[in-house]
C-alpha atoms as one frame of an Amber mdcrd trajectory, in Angstrom:
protein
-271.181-184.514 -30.513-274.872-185.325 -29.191-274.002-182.232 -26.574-272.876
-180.113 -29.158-276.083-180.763 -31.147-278.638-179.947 -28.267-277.277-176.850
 -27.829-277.073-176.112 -31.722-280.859-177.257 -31.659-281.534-174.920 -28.579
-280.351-171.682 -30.342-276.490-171.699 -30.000-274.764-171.146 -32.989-272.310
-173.922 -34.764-269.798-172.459 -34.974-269.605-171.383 -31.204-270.897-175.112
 -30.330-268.188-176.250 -32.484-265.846-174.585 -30.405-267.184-175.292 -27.094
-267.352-179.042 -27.738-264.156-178.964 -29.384-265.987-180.766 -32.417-265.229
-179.455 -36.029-267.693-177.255 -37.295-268.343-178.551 -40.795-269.140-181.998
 -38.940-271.393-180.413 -36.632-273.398-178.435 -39.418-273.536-181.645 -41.934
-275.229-183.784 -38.959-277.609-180.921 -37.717-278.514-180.248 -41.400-279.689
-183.901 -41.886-276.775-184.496 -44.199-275.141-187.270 -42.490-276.558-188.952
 -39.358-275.914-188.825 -36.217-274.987-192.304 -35.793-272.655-192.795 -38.522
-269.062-193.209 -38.554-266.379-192.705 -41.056-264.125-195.915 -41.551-261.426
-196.828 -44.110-262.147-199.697 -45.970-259.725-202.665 -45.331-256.374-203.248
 -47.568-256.581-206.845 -48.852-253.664-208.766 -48.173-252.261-210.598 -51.631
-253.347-213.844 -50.183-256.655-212.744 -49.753-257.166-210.748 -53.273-256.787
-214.629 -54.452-259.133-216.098 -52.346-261.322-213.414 -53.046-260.970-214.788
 -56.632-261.234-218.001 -56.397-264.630-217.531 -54.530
């Protein structure tokens, strides 16, 4: 990804830096746009088991 964003920032175009880098293009334009950092990953949030849906409230 960081590769694939150097050259995007030194004049290559996405969607050929996409392809190069075998990253998918719409990532690579929302992260050199500024619309999601670099940094940040995508996670699921965690299924609650029933046991802890009633702990959670209890608390």
């Amino acid at each position: 990804m960081v590769d694939a964003l150097m050259a995007v920032n030194e004049g290559m175009s996405v969607r050929r830096a996409a392809e190069q880098f075998n990253v998918q293009k719409s990532t690579l334009s929302d992260r050199e746009t500024g619309q999601v950092k670099v940094g940040s990953v995508w996670r699921k949030k965690p299924r609650l088991s029933t046991v802890d849906e009633g702990a959670r409230e209890i608390s």
